[in-house]
Coordinates of C-alpha atoms in Angstrom, one line a residue:
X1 CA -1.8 45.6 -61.0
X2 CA 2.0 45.1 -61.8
X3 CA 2.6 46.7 -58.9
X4 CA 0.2 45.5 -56.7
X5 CA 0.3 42.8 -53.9
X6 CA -2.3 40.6 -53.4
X7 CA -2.7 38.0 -50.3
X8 CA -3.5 34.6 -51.1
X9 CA -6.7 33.5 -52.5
X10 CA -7.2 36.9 -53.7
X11 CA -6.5 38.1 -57.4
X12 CA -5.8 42.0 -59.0
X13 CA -8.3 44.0 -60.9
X14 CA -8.5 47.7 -61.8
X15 CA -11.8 49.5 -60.4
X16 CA -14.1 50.7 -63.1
X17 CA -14.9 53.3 -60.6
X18 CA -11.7 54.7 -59.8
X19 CA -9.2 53.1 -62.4
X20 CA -7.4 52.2 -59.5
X21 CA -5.7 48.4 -59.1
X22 CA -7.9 46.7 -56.2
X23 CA -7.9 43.2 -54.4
X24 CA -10.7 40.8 -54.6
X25 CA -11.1 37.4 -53.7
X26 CA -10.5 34.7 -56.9
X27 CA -13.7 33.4 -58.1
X28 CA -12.2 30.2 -59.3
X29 CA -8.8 28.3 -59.0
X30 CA -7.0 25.7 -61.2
X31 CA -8.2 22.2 -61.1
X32 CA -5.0 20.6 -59.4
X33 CA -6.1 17.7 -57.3
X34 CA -3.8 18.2 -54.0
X35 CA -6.2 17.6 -51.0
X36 CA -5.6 19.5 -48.2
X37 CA -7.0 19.8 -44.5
X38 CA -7.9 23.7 -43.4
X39 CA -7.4 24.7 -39.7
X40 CA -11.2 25.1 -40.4
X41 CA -11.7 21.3 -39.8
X42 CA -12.7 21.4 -43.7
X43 CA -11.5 19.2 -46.8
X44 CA -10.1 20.9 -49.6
X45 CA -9.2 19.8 -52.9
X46 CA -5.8 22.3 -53.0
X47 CA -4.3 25.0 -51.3
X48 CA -6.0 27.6 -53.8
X49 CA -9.5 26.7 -52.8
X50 CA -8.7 26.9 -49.2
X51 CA -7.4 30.2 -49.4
X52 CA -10.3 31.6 -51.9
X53 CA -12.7 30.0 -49.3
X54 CA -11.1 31.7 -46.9
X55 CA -10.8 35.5 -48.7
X56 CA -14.4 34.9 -49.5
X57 CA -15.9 34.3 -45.5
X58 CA -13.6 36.3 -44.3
X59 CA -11.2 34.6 -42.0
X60 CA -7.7 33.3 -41.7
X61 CA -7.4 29.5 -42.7
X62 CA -4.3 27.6 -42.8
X63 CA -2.9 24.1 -43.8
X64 CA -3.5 21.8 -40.5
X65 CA -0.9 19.9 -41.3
X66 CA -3.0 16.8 -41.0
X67 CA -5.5 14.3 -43.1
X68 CA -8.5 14.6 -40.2
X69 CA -10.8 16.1 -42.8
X70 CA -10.7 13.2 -44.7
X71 CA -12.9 11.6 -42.7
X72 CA -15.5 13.7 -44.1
X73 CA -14.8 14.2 -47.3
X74 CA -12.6 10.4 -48.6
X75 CA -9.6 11.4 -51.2
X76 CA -8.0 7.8 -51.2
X77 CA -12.0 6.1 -51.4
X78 CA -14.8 9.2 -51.5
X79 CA -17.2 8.4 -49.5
X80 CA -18.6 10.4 -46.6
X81 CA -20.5 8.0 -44.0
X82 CA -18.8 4.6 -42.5
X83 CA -20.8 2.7 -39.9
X84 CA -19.5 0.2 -37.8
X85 CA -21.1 -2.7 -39.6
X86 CA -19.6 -1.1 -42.8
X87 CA -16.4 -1.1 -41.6
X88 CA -16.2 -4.9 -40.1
X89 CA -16.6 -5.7 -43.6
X90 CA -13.8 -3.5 -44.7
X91 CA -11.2 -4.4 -41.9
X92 CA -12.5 -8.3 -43.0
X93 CA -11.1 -7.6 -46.4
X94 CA -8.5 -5.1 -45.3
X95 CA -7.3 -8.3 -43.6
X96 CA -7.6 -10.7 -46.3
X97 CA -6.0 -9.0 -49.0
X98 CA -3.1 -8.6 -46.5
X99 CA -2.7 -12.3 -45.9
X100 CA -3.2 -13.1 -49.8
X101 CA 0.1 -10.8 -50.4
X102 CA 2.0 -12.4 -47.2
X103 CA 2.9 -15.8 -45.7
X104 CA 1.0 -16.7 -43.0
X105 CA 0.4 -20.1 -41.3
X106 CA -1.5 -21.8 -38.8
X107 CA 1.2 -21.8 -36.6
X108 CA 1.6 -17.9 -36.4
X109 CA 0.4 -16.0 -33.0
X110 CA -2.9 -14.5 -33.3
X111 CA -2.4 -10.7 -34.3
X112 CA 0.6 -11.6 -36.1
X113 CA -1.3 -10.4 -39.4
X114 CA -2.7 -7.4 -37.9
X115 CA 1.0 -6.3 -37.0
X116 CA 2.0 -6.5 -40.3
X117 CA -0.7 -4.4 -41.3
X118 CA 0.2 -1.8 -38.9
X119 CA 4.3 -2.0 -40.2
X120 CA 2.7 -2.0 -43.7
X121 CA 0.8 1.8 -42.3
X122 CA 3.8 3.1 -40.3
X123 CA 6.0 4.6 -43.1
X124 CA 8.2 6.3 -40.4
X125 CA 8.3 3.5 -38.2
X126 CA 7.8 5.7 -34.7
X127 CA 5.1 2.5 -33.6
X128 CA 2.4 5.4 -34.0
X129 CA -0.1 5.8 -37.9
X130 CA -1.2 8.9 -38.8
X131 CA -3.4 10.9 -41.1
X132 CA -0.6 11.7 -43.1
X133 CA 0.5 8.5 -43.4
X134 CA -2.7 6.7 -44.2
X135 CA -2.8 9.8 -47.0
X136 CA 0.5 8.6 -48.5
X137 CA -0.3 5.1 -48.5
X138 CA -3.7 5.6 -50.2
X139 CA -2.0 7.7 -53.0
X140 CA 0.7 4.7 -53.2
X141 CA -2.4 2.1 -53.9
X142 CA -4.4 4.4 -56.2
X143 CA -1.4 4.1 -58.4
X144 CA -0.9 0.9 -58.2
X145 CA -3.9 -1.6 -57.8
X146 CA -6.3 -0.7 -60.9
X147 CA -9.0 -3.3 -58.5
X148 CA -9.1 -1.1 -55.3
X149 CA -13.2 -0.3 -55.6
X150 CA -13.7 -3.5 -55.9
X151 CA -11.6 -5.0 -53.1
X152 CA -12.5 -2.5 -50.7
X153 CA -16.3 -1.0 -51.7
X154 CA -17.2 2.5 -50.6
X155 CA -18.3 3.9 -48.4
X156 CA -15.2 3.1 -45.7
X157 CA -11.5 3.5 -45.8
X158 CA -8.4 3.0 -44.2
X159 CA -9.3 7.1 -42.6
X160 CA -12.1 5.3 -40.8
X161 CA -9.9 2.8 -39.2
X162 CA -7.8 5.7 -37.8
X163 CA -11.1 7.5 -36.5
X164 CA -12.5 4.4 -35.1
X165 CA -9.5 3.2 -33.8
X166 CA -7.9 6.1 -31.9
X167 CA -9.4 5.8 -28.6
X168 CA -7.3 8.2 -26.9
X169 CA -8.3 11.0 -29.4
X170 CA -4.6 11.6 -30.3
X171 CA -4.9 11.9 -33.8
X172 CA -3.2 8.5 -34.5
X173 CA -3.4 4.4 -34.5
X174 CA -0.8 2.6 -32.0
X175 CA -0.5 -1.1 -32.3
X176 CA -2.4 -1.7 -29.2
X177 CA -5.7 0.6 -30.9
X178 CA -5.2 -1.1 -34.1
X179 CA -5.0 -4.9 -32.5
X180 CA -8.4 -3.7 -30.2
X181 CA -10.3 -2.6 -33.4
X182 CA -9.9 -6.0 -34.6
X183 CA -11.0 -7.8 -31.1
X184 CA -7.2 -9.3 -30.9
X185 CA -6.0 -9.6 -27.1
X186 CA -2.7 -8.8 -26.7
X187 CA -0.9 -10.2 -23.4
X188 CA 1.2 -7.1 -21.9
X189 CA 3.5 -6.8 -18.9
X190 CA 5.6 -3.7 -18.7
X191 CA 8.7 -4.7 -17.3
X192 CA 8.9 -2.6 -14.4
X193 CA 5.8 -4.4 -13.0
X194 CA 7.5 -8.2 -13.4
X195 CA 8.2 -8.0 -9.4
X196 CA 6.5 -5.9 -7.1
X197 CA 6.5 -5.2 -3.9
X198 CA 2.8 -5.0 -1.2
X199 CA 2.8 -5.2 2.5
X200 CA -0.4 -5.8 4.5
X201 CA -0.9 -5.5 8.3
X202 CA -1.9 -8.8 10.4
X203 CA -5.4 -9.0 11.1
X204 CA -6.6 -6.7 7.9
X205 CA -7.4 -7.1 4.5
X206 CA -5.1 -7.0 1.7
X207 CA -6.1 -6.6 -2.5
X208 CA -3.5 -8.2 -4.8
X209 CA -3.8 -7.1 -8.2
X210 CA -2.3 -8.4 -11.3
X211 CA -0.6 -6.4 -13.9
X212 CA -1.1 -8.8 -16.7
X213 CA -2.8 -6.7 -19.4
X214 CA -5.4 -8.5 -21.5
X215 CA -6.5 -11.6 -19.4
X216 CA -9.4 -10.5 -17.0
X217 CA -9.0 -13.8 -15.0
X218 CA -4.8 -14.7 -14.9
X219 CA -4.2 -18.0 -12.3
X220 CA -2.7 -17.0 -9.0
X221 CA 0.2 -19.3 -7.1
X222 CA 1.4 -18.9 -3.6
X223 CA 4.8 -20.7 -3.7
X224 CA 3.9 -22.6 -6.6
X225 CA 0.6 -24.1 -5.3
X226 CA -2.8 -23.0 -7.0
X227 CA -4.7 -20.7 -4.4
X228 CA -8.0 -21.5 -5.4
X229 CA -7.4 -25.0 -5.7
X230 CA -6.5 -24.6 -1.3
X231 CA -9.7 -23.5 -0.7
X232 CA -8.7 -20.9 2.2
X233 CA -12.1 -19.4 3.2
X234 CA -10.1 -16.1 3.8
X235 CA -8.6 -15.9 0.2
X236 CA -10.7 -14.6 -2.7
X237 CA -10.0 -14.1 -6.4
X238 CA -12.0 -12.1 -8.3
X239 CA -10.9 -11.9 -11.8
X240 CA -7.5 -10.4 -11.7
X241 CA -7.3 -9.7 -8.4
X242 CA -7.0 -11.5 -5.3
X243 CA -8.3 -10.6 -2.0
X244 CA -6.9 -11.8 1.9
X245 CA -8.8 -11.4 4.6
X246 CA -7.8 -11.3 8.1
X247 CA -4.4 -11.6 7.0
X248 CA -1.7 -13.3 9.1
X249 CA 2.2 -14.2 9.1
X250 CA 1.4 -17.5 7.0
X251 CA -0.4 -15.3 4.2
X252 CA 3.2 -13.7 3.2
X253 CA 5.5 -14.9 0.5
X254 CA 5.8 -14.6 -3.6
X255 CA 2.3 -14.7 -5.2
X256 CA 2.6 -15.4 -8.9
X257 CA 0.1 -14.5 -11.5
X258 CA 0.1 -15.6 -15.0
X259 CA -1.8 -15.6 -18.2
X260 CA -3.8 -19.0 -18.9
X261 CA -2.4 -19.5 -22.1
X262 CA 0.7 -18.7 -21.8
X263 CA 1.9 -19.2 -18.4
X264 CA 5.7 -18.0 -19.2
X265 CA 4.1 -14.3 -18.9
X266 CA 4.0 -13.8 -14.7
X267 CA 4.3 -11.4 -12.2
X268 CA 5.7 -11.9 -8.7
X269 CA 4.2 -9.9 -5.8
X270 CA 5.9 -10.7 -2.6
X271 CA 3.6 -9.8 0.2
X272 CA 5.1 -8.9 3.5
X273 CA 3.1 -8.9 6.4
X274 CA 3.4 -6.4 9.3
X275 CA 2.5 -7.3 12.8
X276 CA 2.0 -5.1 15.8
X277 CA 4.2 -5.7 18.8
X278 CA 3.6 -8.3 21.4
X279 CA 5.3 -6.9 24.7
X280 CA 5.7 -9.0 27.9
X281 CA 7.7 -7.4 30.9
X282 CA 8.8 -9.7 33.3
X283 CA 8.7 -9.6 36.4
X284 CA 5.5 -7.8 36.6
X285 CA 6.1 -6.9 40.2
X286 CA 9.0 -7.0 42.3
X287 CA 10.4 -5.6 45.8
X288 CA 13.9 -4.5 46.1
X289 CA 16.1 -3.9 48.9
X290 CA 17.7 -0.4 49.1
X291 CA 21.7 -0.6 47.9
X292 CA 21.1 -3.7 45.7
X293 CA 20.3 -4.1 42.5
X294 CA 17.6 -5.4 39.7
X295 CA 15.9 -6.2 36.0
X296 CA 13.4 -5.7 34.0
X297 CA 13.0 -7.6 31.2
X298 CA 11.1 -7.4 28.1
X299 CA 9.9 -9.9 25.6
X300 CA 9.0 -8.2 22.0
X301 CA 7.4 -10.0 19.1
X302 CA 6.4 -8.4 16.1
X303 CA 7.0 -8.2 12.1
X304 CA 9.3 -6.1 11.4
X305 CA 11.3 -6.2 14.5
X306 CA 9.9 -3.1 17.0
X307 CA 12.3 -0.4 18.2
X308 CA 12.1 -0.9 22.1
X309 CA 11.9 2.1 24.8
X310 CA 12.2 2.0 28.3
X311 CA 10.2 4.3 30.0
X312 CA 10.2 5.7 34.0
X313 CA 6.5 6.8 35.2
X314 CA 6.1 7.8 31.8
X315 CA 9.2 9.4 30.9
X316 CA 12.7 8.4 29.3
X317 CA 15.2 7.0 31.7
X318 CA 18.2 9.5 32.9
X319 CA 20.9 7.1 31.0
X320 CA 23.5 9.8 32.4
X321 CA 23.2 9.0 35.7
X322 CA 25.0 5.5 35.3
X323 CA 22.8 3.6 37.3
X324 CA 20.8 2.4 34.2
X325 CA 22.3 -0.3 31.8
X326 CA 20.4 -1.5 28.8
X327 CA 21.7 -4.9 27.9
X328 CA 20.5 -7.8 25.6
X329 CA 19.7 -5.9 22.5
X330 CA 17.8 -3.2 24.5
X331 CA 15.3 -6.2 25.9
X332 CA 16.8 -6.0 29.7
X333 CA 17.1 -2.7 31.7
X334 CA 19.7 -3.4 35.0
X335 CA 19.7 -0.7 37.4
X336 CA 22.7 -0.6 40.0
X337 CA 22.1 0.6 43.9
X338 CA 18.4 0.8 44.1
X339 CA 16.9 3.9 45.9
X340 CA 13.4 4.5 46.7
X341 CA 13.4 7.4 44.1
X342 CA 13.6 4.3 41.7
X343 CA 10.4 3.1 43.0
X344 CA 8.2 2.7 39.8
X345 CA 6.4 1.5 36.9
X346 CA 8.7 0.6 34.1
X347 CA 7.5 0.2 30.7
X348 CA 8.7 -1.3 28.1
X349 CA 7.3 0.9 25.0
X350 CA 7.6 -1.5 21.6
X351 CA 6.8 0.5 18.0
X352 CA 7.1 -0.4 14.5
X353 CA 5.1 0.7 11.3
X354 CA 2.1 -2.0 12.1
X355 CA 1.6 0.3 15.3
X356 CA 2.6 -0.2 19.1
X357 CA 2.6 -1.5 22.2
X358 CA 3.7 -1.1 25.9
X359 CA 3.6 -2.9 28.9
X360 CA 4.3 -2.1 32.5
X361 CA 6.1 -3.3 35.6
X362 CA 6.5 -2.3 39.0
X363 CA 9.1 -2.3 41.1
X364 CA 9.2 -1.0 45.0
X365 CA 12.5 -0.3 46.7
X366 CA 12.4 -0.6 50.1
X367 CA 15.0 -0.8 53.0
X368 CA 14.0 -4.3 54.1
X369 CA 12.0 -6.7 51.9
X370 CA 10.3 -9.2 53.9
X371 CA 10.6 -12.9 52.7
X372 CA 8.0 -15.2 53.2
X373 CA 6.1 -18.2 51.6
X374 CA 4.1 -15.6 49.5
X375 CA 6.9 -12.9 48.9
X376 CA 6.3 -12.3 44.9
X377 CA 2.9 -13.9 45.2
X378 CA 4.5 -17.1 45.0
X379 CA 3.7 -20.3 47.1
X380 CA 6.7 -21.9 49.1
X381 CA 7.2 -25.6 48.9
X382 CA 9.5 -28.6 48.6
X383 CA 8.6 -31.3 45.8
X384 CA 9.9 -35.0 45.9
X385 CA 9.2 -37.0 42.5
X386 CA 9.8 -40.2 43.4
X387 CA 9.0 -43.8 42.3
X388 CA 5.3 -44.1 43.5
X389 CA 4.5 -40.8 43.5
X390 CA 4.4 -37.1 44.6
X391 CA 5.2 -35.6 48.0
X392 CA 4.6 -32.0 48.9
X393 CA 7.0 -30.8 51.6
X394 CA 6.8 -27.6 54.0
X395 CA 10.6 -26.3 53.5
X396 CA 10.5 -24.3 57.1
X397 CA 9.3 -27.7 59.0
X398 CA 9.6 -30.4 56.6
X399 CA 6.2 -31.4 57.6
X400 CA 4.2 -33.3 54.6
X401 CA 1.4 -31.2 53.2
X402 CA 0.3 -33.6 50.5
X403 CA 1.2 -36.7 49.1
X404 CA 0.1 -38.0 45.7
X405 CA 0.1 -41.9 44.9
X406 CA 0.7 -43.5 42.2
X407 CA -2.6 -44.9 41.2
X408 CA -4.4 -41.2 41.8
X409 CA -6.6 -40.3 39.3
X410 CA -5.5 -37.8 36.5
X411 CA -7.8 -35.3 34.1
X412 CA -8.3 -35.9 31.1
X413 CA -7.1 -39.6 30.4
X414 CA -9.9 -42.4 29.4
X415 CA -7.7 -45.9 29.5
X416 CA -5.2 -45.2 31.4
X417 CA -6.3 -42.8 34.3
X418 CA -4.0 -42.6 36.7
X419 CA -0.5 -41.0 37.6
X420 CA 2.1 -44.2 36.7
X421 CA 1.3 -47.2 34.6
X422 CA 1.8 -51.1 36.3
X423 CA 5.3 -52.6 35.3
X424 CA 4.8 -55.9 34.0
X425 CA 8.0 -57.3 36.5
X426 CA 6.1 -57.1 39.9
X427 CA 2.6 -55.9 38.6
X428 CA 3.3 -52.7 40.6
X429 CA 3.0 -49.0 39.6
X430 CA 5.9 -47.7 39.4
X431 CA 6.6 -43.5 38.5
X432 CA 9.3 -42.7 36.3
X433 CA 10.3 -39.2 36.2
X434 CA 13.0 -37.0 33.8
X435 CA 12.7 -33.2 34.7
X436 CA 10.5 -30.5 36.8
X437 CA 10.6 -26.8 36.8
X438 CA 8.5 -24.5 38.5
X439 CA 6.3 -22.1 36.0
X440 CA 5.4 -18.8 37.2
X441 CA 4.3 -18.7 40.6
X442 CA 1.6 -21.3 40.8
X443 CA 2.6 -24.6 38.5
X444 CA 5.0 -27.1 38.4
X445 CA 5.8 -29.1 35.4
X446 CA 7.3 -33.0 35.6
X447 CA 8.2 -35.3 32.6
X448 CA 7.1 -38.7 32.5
X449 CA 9.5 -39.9 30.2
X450 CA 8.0 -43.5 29.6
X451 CA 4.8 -42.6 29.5
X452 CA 5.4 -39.9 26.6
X453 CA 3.4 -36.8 28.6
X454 CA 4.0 -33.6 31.1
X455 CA 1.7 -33.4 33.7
X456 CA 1.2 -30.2 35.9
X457 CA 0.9 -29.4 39.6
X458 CA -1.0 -27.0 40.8
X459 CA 1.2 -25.3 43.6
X460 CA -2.1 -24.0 46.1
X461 CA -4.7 -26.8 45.1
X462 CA -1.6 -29.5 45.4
X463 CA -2.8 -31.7 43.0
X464 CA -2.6 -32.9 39.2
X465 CA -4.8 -30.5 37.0
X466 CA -3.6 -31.3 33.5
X467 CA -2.3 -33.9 31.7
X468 CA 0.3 -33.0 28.2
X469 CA 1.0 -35.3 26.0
X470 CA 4.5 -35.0 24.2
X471 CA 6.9 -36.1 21.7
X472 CA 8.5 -39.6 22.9
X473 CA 11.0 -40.0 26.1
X474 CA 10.7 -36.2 27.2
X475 CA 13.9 -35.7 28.9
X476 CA 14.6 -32.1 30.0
X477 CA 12.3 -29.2 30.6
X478 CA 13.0 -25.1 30.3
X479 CA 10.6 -22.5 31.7
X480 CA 11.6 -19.1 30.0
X481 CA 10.3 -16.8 32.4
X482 CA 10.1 -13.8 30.0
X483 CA 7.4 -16.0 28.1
X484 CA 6.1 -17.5 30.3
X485 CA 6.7 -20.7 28.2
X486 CA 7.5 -23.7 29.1

């Protein structure tokens, strides 16, 4: 046997048989308590048993490198079985005798103990307890507290908290496991989620959510100003998050979430909201005479601003030609020396990321355009405001086609009911009148300056059909014809 090599867990023996030296498993070892766990998932009390055990069933087993075992089979407190009751007694005292060995106050955060326990576990200070470290600290209390059965009381240990605890089954306690176990809520917001950024498109739905961890219902603010406490029928919250419905331009702005009881801890989500294009071309129809030129124009709304395209029957203008000049930040197309190839529909194409939209006009070059009362669609006629009243002129004859008095009835108006109000001087109505333009091809729009309104004509049924009350002393109107706003 002097020269023979045995593995481990096996000794040397000579064969009675042969007389030759032989290697057989050890049937005992010496009784050195160093537990170890085997890469059998088994507790053993030192490395010579694990290997014997090992010779003896005939596989390979090797040191995990861990405590797991212990679980099973309790070095620092033996003890095989830990229920849950069992061990909300043991973190109770865990806990207490903690405190009794530290300072604490009534002042001190909640969970302030429970870290301290956990600093107390993590020897190596990496923010993560393991087996081995739990193993090392139980050695380190056996040593030193003679009272340790009777503070802590089998059957649990501080290897029961680690396989309670570990929810993520990573073989180890973080602070945020250990501060769970013990039914502490800790307020988390990683730092990259202080400000975030959500778009929504106008007209859908949008869900908010809050990246506070550890309060299910934070308090949401829009600009400072509780949402709930608005009572928008289209705004929802719903524990940590907050629904919009039907979402428009007013919804967007810095929503804030914070923690209830401690309202420094927030997070700012600025909501943008995206709106299709509104496209109005203008004028819709148009005849042009061959040689001269015209424009199109196009009025875009929309969130963010829309790229515009002109389009010809279709298909993308010939900008080499020279003809074509896109003016006004791409919102007016001018095109020099009309032809009749240039008879067509134009459309003005708008797009951005809440979708598109396009509208057409048409435009007919011909070699003489014929103008008349109705050329355009539009009604031909001379107005005179004057001081009691209206008067409707032909402009070819000058013939009167309809005068309105002053005391004509108006729409609309209960107590005063008629088109100019009695001066108290001569007990006369008298009109007083600022501005007019025409709108479109059908109204026409006068200020009443001293009686604080707009009223409008109807150009073909030559009479007051609406009555708008304004700001005081209107004194100049504007009729944007790309709007069709006045």
């Amino acid at each position: 046997c002097y020269f023979k090599r045995c593995y481990l867990g096996q000794k040397c023996q000579v064969d009675e048989r042969t007389g030759r030296a032989i290697c057989v498993c050890k049937s005992h070892c010496k009784p050195i308590k160093k537990p170890v766990c085997g890469t059998d998932g088994l507790y053993y009390e030192n490395h010579c048993e694990m290997h014997r055990s090992a010779c003896v069933v005939g596989k390979d087993v090797y040191d995990a490198r861990h405590k797991d075992c212990f679980y099973q089979h309790n070095m620092c407190l033996p003890g095989s079985t830990c229920e849950s009751g069992e061990l909300k007694i043991f973190q109770d005292r865990l806990l207490d005798f903690h405190e009794s060995k530290s300072r604490y106050t009534d002042e001190d955060a909640p969970g302030d103990d429970v870290k301290s326990i956990f600093r107390y576990l993590d020897l190596d200070m990496d923010g993560y307890v393991g087996s081995d470290e739990i193993y090392q600290v139980c050695r380190k209390s056996i040593s030193t507290l003679e009272d340790l059965d009777r503070i802590f009381p089998l059957p649990c240990s501080l290897f029961h908290v680690l396989q309670y605890g570990d929810a993520n089954q990573d073989h180890a306690l973080d602070i945020h496991e250990l501060l769970k176990l013990y039914n502490i809520t800790e307020l988390h917001l990683p730092i990259d989620k202080r400000v975030v950024l959500e778009t929504a498109i106008c007209g859908g739905s949008v869900s908010l959510q809050c990246g506070i961890k550890g309060d299910p219902n934070p308090i949401w603010r829009h600009y400072g100003y509780d949402v709930q406490a608005q009572g928008n029928p289209n705004i929802n919250v719903i524990g940590d998050q907050l629904k919009i419905s039907e979402v428009s331009p007013k919804n967007a702005g810095n929503y804030t979430c914070h923690a209830r009881k401690r309202p420094e801890m927030k997070q700012v989500i600025r909501l943008s909201v995206h709106s299709a294009p509104h496209v109005k071309i203008y004028p819709r129809t148009q005849h042009v005479e061959t040689g001269s030129s015209f424009n199109v124009m196009c009025h875009v709304r929309g969130i963010p601003p829309p790229r515009i395209t002109w389009l010809m029957n279709g298909d993308q203008l010939e900008m080499e030609s020279g003809r074509y000049v896109i003016m006004s930040n791409n919102t007016e197309l001018h095109i020099n020396s009309a032809q009749e190839s240039d008879s067509a529909a134009y459309s003005c194409l708008a797009t951005n990321v809440a979708g598109s939209n396009e509208e057409i006009g048409a435009v007919f070059v011909e070699d003489m355009v014929e103008t008349s009362e109705y050329a355009n669609g539009e009604v031909a006629a001379f107005f005179i405001f004057h001081e009691s009243g209206i008067v409707i002129l032909d402009p070819r004859s000058c013939q009167e086609l309809r005068r309105i008095q002053a005391d004509e009835a108006l729409p609309g108006l209960l107590r005063q009911n008629k088109l100019c109000q009695i001066m108290n001087s001569d007990g006369v109505r008298h009109c007083n009148w600022s501005s007019a333009v025409v709108a479109g091809s059908r109204f026409v729009y006068a200020a009443q300056p001293t009686e604080n309104r707009v009223v409008v004509v109807d150009l073909r049924l030559e009479r007051v059909v609406e009555v708008l009350a304004t700001d005081p002393m209107p004194v100049e109107l504007y009729y944007v014809a790309s709007t069709d706003q006045v």
